[in-house]
Short mmCIF file of C-alpha atoms in Angstrom, two decimals:
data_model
loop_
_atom_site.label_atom_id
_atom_site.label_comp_id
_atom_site.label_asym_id
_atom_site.label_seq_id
_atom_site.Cartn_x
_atom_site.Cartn_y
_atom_site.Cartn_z
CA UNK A 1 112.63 85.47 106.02
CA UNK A 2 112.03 88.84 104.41
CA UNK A 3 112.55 92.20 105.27
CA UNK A 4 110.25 94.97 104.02
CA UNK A 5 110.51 98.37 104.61
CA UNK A 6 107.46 100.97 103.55
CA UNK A 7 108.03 104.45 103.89
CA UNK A 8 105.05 105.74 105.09
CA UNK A 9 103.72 109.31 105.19
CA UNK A 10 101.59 111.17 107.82
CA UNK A 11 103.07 109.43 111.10
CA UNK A 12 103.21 112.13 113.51
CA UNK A 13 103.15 110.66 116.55
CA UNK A 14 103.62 107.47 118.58
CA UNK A 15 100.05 106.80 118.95
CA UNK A 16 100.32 106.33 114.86
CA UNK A 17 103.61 104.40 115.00
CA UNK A 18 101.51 102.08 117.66
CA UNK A 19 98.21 102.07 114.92
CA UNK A 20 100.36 100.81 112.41
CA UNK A 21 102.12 98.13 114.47
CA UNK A 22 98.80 96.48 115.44
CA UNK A 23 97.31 96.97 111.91
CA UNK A 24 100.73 95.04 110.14
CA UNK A 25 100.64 92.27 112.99
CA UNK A 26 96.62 91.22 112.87
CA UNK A 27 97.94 90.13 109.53
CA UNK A 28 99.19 86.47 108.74
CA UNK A 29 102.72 85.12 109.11
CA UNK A 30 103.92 88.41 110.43
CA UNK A 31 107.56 87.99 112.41
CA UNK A 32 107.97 91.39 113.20
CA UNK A 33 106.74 94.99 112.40
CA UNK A 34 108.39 97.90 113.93
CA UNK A 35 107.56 101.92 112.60
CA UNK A 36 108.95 105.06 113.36
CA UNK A 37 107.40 108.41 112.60
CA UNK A 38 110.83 110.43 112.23
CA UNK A 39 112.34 107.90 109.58
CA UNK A 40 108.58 107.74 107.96
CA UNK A 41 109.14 103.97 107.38
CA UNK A 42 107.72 100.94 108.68
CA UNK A 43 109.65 97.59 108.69
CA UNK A 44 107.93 94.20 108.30
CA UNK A 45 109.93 90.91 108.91
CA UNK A 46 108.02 88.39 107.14
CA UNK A 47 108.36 84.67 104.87
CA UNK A 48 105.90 86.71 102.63
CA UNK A 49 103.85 89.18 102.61
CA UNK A 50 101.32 90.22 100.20
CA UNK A 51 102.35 94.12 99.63
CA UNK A 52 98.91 95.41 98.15
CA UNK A 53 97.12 94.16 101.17
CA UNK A 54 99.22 95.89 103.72
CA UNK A 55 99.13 99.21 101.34
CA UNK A 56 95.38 98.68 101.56
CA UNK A 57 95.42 98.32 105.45
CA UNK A 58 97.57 101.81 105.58
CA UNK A 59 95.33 103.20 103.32
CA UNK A 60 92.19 102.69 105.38
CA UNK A 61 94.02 104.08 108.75
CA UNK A 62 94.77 107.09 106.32
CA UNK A 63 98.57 106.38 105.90
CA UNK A 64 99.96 105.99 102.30
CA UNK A 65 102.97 103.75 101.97
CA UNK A 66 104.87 102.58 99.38
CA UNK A 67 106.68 98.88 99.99
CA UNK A 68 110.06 97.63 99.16
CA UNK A 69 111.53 94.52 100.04
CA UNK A 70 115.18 93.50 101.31
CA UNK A 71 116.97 90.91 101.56
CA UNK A 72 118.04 90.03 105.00
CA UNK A 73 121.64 88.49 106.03
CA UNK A 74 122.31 86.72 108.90
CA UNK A 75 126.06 86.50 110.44
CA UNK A 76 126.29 83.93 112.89
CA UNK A 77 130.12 84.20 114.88
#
């Protein structure tokens, strides 16, 4: 799995945050999307994810985002 984070300008509200969740998950193989207006970032768990579709999506809801992706560690005790 992947982790990709997209800051994201013009959240203001949660009513965007929610827009953009449902946008991210409608698309394929999507684990987990969770975005917060006051860190202007959205953050996709994925196995992929094609990055100029989802900038796409945000762009048609009127959002523009810019995507980076992380790698993600798991620590099992």
């Amino acid at each position: 799995m992947k982790k990709f984070v997209s800051s994201v300008s013009g959240m203001s509200c949660a009513m965007c945050e929610n827009h953009i969740n449902d946008a991210v998950r409608r698309m394929r193989d999507i684990d987990s999307v969770k975005s917060s207006r006051k860190k202007n970032e959205t953050v996709v768990i994925a196995d992929t994810l094609d990055t100029e579709v989802i900038k796409k999506v945000l762009s048609v809801l009127g959002y523009e985002a810019e995507l980076k992706e992380e790698k993600i560690f798991f620590s099992f005790s």
